[in-house]
CSV table of C-alpha atoms and ligand atoms in Angstrom, one decimal:
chain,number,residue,atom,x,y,z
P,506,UNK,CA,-81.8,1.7,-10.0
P,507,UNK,CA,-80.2,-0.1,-7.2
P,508,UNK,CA,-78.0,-2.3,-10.1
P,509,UNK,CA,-77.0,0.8,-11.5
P,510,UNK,CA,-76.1,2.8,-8.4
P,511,UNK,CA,-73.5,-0.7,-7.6
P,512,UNK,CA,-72.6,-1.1,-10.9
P,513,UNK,CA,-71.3,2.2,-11.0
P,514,UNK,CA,-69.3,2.4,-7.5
P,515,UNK,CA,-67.4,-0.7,-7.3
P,516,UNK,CA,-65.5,0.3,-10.5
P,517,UNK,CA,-65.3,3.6,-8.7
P,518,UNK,CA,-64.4,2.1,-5.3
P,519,UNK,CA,-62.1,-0.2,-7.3
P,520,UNK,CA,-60.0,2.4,-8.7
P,521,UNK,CA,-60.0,4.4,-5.4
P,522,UNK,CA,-58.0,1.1,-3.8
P,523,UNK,CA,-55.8,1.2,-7.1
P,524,UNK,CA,-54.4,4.8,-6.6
P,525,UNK,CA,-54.3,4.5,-3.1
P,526,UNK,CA,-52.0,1.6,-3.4
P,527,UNK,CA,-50.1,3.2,-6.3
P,528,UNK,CA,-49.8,6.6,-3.8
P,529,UNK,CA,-48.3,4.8,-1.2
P,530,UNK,CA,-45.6,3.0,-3.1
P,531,UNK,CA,-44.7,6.5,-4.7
P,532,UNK,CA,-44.0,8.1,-1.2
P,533,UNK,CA,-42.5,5.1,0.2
P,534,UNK,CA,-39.8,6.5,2.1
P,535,UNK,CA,-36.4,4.5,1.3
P,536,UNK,CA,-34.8,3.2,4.7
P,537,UNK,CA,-31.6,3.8,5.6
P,538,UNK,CA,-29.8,1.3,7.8
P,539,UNK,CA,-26.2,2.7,10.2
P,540,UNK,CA,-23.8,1.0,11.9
P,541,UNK,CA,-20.8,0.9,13.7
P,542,UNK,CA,-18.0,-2.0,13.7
P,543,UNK,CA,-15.0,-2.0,14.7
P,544,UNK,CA,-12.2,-2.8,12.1
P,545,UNK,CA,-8.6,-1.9,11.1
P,546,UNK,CA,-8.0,0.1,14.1
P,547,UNK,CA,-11.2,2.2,14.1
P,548,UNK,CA,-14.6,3.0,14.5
P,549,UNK,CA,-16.5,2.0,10.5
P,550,UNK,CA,-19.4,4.0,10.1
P,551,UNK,CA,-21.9,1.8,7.5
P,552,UNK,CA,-24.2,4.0,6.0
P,553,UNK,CA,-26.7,1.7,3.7
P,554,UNK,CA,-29.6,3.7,1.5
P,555,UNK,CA,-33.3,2.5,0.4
P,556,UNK,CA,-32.6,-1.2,1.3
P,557,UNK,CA,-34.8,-3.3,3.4
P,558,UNK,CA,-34.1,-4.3,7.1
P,559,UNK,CA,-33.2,-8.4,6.1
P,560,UNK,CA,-30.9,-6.9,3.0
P,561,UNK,CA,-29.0,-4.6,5.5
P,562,UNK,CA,-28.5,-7.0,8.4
P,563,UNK,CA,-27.2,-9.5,6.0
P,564,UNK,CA,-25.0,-7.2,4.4
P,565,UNK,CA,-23.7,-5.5,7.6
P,566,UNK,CA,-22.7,-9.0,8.4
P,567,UNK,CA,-20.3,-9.1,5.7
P,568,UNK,CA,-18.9,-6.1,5.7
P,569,UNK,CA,-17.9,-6.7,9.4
P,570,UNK,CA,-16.6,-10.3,8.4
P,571,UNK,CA,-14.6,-9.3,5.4
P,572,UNK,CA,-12.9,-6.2,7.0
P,573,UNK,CA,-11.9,-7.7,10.2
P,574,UNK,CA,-10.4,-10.5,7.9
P,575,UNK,CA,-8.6,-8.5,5.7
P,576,UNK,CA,-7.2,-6.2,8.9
P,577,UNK,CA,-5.9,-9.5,10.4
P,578,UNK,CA,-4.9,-10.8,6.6
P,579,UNK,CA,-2.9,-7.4,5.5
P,580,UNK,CA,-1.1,-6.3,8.9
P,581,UNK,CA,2.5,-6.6,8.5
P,582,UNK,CA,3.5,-7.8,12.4
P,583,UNK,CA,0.9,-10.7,12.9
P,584,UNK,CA,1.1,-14.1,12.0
P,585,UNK,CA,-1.4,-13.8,9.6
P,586,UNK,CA,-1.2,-13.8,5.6
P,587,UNK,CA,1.0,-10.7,5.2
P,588,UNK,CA,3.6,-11.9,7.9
P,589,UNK,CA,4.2,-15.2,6.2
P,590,UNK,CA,4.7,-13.0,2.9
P,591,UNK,CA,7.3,-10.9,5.0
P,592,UNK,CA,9.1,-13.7,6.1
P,593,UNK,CA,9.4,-15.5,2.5
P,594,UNK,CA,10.6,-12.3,0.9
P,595,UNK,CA,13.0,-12.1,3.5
P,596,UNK,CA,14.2,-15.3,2.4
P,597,UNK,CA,15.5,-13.4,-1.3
P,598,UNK,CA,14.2,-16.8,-3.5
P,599,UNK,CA,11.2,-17.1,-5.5
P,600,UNK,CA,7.8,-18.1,-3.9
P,601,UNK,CA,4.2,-18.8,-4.4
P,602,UNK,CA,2.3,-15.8,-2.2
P,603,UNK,CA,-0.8,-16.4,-0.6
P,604,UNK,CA,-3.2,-15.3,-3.4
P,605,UNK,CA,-5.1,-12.8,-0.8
P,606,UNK,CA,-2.3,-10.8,-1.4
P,607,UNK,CA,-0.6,-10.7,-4.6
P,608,UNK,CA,-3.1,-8.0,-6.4
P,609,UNK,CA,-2.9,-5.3,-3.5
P,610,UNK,CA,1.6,-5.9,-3.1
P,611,UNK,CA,1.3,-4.9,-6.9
P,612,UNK,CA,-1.1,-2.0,-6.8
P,613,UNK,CA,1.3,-1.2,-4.2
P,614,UNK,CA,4.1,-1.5,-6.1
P,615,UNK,CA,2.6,0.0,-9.2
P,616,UNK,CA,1.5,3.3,-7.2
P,617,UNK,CA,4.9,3.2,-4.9
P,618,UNK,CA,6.9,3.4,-8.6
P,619,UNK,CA,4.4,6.2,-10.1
P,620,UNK,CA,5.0,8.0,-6.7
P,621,UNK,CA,8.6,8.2,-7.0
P,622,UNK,CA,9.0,6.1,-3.9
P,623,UNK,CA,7.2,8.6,-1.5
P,624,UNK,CA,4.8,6.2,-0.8
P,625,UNK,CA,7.1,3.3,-0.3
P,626,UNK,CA,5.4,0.1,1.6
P,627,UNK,CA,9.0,-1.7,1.4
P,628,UNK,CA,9.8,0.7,4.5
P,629,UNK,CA,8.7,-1.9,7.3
P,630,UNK,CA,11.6,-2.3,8.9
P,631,UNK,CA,12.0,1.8,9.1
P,632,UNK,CA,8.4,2.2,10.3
P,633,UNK,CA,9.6,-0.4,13.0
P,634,UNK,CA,12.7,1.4,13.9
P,635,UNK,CA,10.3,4.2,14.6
P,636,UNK,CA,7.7,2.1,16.9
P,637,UNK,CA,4.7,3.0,14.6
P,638,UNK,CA,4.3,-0.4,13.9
P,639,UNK,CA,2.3,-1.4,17.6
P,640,UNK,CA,-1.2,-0.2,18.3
P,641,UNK,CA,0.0,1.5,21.0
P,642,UNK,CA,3.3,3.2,20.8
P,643,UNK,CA,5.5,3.3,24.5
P,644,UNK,CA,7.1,6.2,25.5
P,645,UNK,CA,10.0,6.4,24.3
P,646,UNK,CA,12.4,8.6,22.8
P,647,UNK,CA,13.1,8.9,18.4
P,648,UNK,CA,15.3,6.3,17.1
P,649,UNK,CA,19.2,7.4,17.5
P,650,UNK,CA,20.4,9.2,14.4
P,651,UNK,CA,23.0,6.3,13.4
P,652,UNK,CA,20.2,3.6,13.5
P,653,UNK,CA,18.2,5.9,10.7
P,654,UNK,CA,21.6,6.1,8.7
P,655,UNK,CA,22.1,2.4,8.9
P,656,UNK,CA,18.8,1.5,7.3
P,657,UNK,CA,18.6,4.8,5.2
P,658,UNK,CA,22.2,3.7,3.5
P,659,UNK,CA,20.4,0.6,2.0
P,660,UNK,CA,16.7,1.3,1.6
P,661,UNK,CA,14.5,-1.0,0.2
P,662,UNK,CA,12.0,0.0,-2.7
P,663,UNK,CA,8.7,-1.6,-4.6
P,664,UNK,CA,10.8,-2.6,-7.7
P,665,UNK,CA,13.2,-5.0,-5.4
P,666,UNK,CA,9.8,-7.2,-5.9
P,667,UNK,CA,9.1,-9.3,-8.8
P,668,UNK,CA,5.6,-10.5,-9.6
P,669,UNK,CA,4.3,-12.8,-11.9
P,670,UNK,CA,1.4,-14.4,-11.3
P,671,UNK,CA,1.3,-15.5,-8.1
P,672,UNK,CA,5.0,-15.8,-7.6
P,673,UNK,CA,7.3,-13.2,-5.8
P,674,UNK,CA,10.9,-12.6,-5.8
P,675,UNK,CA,12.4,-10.4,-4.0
P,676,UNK,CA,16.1,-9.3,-4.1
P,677,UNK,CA,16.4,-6.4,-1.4
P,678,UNK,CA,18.0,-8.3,1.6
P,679,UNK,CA,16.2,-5.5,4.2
P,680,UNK,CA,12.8,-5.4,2.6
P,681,UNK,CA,10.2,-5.7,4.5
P,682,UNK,CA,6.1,-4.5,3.7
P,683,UNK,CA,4.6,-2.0,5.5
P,684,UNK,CA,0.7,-1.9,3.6
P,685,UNK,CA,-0.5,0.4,6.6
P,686,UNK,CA,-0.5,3.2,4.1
P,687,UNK,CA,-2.8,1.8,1.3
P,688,UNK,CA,-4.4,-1.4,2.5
P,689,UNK,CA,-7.8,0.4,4.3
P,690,UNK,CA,-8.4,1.8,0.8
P,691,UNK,CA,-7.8,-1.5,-0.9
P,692,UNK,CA,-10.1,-3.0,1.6
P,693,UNK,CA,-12.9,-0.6,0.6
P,694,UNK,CA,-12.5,-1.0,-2.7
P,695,UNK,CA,-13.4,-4.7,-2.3
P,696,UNK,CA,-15.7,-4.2,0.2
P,697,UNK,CA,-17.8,-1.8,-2.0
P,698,UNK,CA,-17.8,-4.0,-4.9
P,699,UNK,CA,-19.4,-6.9,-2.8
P,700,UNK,CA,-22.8,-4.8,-2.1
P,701,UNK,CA,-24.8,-5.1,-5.6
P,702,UNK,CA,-24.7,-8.8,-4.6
P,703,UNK,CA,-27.2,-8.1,-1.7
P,704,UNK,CA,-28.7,-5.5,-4.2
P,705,UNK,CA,-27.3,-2.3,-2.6
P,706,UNK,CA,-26.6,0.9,-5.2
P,707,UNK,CA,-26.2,3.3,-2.3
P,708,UNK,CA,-24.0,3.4,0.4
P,709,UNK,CA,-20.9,4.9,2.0
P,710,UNK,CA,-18.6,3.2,4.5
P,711,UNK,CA,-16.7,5.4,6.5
P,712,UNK,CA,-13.5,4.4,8.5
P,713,UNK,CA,-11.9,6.6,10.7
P,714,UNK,CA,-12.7,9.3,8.3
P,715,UNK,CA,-11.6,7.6,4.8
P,716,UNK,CA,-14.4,6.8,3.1
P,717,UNK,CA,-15.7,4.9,-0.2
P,718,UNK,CA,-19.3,5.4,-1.4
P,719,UNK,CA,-21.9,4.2,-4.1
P,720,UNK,CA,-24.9,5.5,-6.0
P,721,UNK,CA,-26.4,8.8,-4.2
P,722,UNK,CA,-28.0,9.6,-0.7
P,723,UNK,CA,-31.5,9.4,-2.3
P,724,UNK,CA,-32.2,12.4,-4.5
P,725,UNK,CA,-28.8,14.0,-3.4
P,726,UNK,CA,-24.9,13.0,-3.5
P,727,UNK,CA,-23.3,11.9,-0.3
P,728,UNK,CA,-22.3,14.7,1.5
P,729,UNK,CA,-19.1,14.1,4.0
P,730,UNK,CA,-16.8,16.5,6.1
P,731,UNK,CA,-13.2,16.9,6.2
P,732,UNK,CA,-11.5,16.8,9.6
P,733,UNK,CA,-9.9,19.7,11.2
P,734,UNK,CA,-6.7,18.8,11.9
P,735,UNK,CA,-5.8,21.1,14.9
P,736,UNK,CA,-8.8,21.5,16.4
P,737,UNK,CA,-12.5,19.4,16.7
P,738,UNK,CA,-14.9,19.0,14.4
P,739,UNK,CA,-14.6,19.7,10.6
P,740,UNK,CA,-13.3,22.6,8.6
P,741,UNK,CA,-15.1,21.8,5.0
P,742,UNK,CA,-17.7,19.9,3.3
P,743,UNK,CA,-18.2,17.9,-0.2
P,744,UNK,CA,-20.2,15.9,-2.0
P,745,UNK,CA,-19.1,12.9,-3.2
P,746,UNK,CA,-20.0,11.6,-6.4
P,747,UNK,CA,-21.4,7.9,-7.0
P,748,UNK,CA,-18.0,5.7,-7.0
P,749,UNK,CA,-15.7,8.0,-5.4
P,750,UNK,CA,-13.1,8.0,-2.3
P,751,UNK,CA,-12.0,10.3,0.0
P,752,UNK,CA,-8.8,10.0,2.0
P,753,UNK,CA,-6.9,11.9,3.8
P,754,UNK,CA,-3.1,11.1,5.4
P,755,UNK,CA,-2.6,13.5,8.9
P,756,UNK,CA,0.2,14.7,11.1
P,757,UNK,CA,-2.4,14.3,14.0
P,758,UNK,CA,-2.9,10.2,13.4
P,759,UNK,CA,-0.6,8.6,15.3
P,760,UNK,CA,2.2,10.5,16.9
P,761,UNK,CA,4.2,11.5,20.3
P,762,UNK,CA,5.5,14.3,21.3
P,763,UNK,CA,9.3,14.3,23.0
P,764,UNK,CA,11.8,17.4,23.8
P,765,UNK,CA,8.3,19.6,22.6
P,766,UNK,CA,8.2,18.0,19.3
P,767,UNK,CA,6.1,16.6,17.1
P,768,UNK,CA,7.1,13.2,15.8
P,769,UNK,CA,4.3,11.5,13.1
P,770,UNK,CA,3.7,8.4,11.4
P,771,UNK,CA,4.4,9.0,7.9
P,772,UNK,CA,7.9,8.6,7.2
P,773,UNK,CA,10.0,10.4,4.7
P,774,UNK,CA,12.0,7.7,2.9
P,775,UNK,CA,14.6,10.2,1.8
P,776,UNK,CA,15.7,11.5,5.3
P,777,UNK,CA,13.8,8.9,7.4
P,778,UNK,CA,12.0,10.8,9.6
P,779,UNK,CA,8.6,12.1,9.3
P,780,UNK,CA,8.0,14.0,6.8
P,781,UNK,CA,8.1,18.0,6.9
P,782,UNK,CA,6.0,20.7,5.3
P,783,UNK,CA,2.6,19.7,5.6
P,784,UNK,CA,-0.6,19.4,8.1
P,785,UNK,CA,-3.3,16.9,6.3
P,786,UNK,CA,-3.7,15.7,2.8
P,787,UNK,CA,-6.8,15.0,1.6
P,788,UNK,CA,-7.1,13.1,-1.9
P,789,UNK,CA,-10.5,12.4,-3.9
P,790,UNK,CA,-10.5,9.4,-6.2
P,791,UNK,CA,-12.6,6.8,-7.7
P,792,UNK,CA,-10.3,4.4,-6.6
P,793,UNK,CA,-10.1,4.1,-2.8
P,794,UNK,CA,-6.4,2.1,-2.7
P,795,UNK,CA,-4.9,5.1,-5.1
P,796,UNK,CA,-6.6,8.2,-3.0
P,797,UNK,CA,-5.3,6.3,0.3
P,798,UNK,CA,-1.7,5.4,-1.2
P,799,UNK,CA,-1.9,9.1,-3.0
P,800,UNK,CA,-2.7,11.1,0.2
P,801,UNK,CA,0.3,9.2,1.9
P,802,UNK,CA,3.1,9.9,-0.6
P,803,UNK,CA,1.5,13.7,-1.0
P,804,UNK,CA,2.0,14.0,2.2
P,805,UNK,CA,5.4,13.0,2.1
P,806,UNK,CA,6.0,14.7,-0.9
P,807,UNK,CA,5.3,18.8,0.9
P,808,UNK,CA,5.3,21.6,-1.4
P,809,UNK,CA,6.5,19.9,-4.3
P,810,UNK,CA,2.4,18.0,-3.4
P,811,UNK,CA,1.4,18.7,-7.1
P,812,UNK,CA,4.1,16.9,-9.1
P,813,UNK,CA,3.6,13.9,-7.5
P,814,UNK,CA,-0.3,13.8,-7.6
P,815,UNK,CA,-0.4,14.9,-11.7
P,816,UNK,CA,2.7,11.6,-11.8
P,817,UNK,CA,-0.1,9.6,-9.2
P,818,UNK,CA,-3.3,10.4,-11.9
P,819,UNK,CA,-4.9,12.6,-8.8
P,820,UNK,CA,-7.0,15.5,-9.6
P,821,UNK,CA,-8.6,16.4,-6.3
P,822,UNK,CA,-6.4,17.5,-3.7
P,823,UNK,CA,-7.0,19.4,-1.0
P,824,UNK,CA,-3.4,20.2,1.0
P,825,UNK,CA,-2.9,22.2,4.8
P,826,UNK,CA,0.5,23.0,5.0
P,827,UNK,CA,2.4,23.7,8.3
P,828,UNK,CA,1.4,27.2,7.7
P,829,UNK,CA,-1.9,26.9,8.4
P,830,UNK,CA,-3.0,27.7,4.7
P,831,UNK,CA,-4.9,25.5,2.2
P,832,UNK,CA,-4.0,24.5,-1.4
P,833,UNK,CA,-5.7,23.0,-3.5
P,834,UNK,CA,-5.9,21.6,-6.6
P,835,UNK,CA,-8.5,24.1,-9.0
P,836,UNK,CA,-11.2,21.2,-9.6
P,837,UNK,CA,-11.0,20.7,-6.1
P,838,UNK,CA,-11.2,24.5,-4.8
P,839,UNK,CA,-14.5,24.4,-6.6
P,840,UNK,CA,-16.1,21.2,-5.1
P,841,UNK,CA,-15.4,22.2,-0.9
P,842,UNK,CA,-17.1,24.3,1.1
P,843,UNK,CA,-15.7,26.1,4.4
P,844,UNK,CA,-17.3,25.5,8.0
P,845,UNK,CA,-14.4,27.3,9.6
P,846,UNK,CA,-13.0,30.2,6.8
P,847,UNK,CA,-9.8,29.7,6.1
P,848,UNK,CA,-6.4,31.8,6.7
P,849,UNK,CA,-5.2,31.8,3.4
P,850,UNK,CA,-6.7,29.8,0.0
P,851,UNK,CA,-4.0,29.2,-2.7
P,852,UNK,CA,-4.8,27.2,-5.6
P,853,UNK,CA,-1.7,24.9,-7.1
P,854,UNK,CA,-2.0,23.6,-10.9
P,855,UNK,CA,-1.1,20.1,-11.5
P,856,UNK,CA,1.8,20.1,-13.8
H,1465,AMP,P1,-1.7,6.8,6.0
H,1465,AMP,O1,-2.4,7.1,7.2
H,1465,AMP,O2,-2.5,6.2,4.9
H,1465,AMP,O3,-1.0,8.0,5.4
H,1465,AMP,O4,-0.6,5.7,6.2
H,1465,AMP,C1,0.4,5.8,7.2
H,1465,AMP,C2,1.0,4.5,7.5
H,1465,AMP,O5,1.7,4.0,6.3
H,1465,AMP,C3,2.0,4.5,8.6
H,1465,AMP,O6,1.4,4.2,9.9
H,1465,AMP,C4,3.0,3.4,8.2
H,1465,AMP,O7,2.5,2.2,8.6
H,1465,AMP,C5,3.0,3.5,6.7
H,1465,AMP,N1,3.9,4.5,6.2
H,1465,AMP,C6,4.6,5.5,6.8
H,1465,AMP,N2,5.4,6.2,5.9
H,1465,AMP,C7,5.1,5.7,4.7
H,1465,AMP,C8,5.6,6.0,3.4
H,1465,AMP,N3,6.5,7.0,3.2
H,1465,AMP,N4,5.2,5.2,2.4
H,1465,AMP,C9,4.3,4.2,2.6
H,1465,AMP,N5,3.8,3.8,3.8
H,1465,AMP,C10,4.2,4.6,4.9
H,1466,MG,MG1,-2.7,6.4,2.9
């Protein structure tokens, strides 16, 4: 009897322990590991889903080491990579360019040409006259009229740059690169494609409110807000699908304010001063270095946004003009939710 009764229970006791330890590995709740680190200029919000504590940390690690590298490696008035670059193509003879940078001057190039030179990186020199070039602008007043007309009269584009392999030529005698328009979505796009190697599939990074993400936020998409750009706070909502970027190019950045205007740091190449017509641009992409190149030549671009976004490959635009309305492309009307309602909602067709 006594046999039986333990024969009986420690198969019983046995598979007790089994479910038990099968239960708790099916409600294991996936950790999620933030930070915050300070990089091109901004606070980067790290967001890492269902990965342990030791994968996060060293991960976190990386991401804080590459971005800060590539900040110092892209900006266009340190001594770093991209100022050697600017003085050899100042020099108008063929070099070999520090390999760090040869693939993002000729996404730069490729997207400044398919923007019709709204989005022009060869505008350095411009963006200098202007003083948007120093972390902290001074005081002072616009740039006189004549000095615009003097650069504007021979302005530098993309295609003055030849590229092969990882030699440059350049022929423009006042070209000089400006990245500050595409390089934080370059830098995400290589940032993101370092995280399966510490066997992350979910994550977004989030600078300054451009963002990159990958996989899903467990059993939901990442959800992120767009910025109001008169006010606090934000004015919409989306989800963003595993892959995809969101960026947006604002009059409220960088900017100063002299004789009671408004003076921003997006340039129009074709007048030389900042462009006219519209608020924020907001551009959804799988690629983060087109959305963030894309949302600066939109910008630029004002009414006409559309043209240039069906000649940029963009689908998902969302536009405030200097009106106060919204526009937006049709597949991206459908895909935003309002927190504040809107004043007016027109939808634009890409061409
Ligand atoms: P974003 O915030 O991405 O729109 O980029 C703005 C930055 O890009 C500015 O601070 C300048 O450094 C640079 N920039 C300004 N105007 C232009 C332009 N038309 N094309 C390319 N880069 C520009
Ligand atoms: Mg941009």
């Amino acid at each position: 009897m006594h046999a039986l009764k333990t024969g009986l229970i420690r198969p019983a006791f046995i598979l007790l322990i089994a479910i038990l330890i099968g239960l708790s590995g099916c409600t294991r709740t996936p950790q999620e590991f933030k930070n915050k680190i300070l990089a091109f200029g901004t606070i980067v919000d790290i967001t890492l889903y269902d990965v342990s504590e030791e994968q996060a940390k060293k991960a976190i690690q990386s991401i804080e080491a590459d971005l800060k590298y590539m900040h110092y490696a892209y900006h266009p008035w340190k001594q770093g990579p991209m100022g050697r670059v600017n003085m050899l193509l100042a020099m108008n003879s063929s070099f070999t360019a520090n390999p760090i940078l040869v693939d993002l001057i000729s996404q730069a190039k490729e997207l400044s040409i398919k923007s019709q030179g709204l989005f022009n990186p060869a505008i350095g020199k411009l963006v200098a006259l202007w003083g948007f070039h120093q972390d902290e602008r001074p005081p002072d007043p616009p740039p006189e009229a004549a000095q615009i007309e003097k650069l504007l009269a021979e302005l530098p584009g993309m295609q003055s740059i030849a590229i092969d392999n990882f030699n440059m030529n350049n022929t423009h005698p006042q070209l000089k690169l400006d990245l500050g328009g595409i390089a934080k979505g370059y830098a995400l796009d290589m940032i993101m494609q370092t995280l399966p190697s510490f066997n992350i599939q979910n994550a977004i990074i989030n600078a300054g409110g451009d963002l990159k993400a990958i996989g899903n936020h467990g059993d939901r998409p990442w959800r992120v807000g767009i910025r109001n750009p008169r006010g606090k706070g934000v004015i919409a909502s989306l989800n963003v699908k595993p892959g995809e970027s969101v960026f947006t190019s604002g009059d409220y950045e960088r900017f100063f304010n002299h004789a009671g205007r408004r003076y921003h740091h997006i340039l129009d190449p074709r007048s030389g001063y900042p462009a006219e017509g519209l608020v924020s641009v907001t551009v959804v992409h799988h690629n983060a270095a087109t959305a963030d190149a894309a949302s600066t030549a939109l910008f630029v671009a004002g009414e006409k946004w559309p043209e240039i976004a069906s000649a940029m490959g963009v689908q998902d635009v969302m536009v405030i003009d200097a009106q106060g309305r919204t526009q937006f492309t049709p597949s991206m009307h459908k895909r935003v939710d309002f927190i504040v309602a809107p004043k007016e909602v027109i939808e634009r067709k890409l061409p």
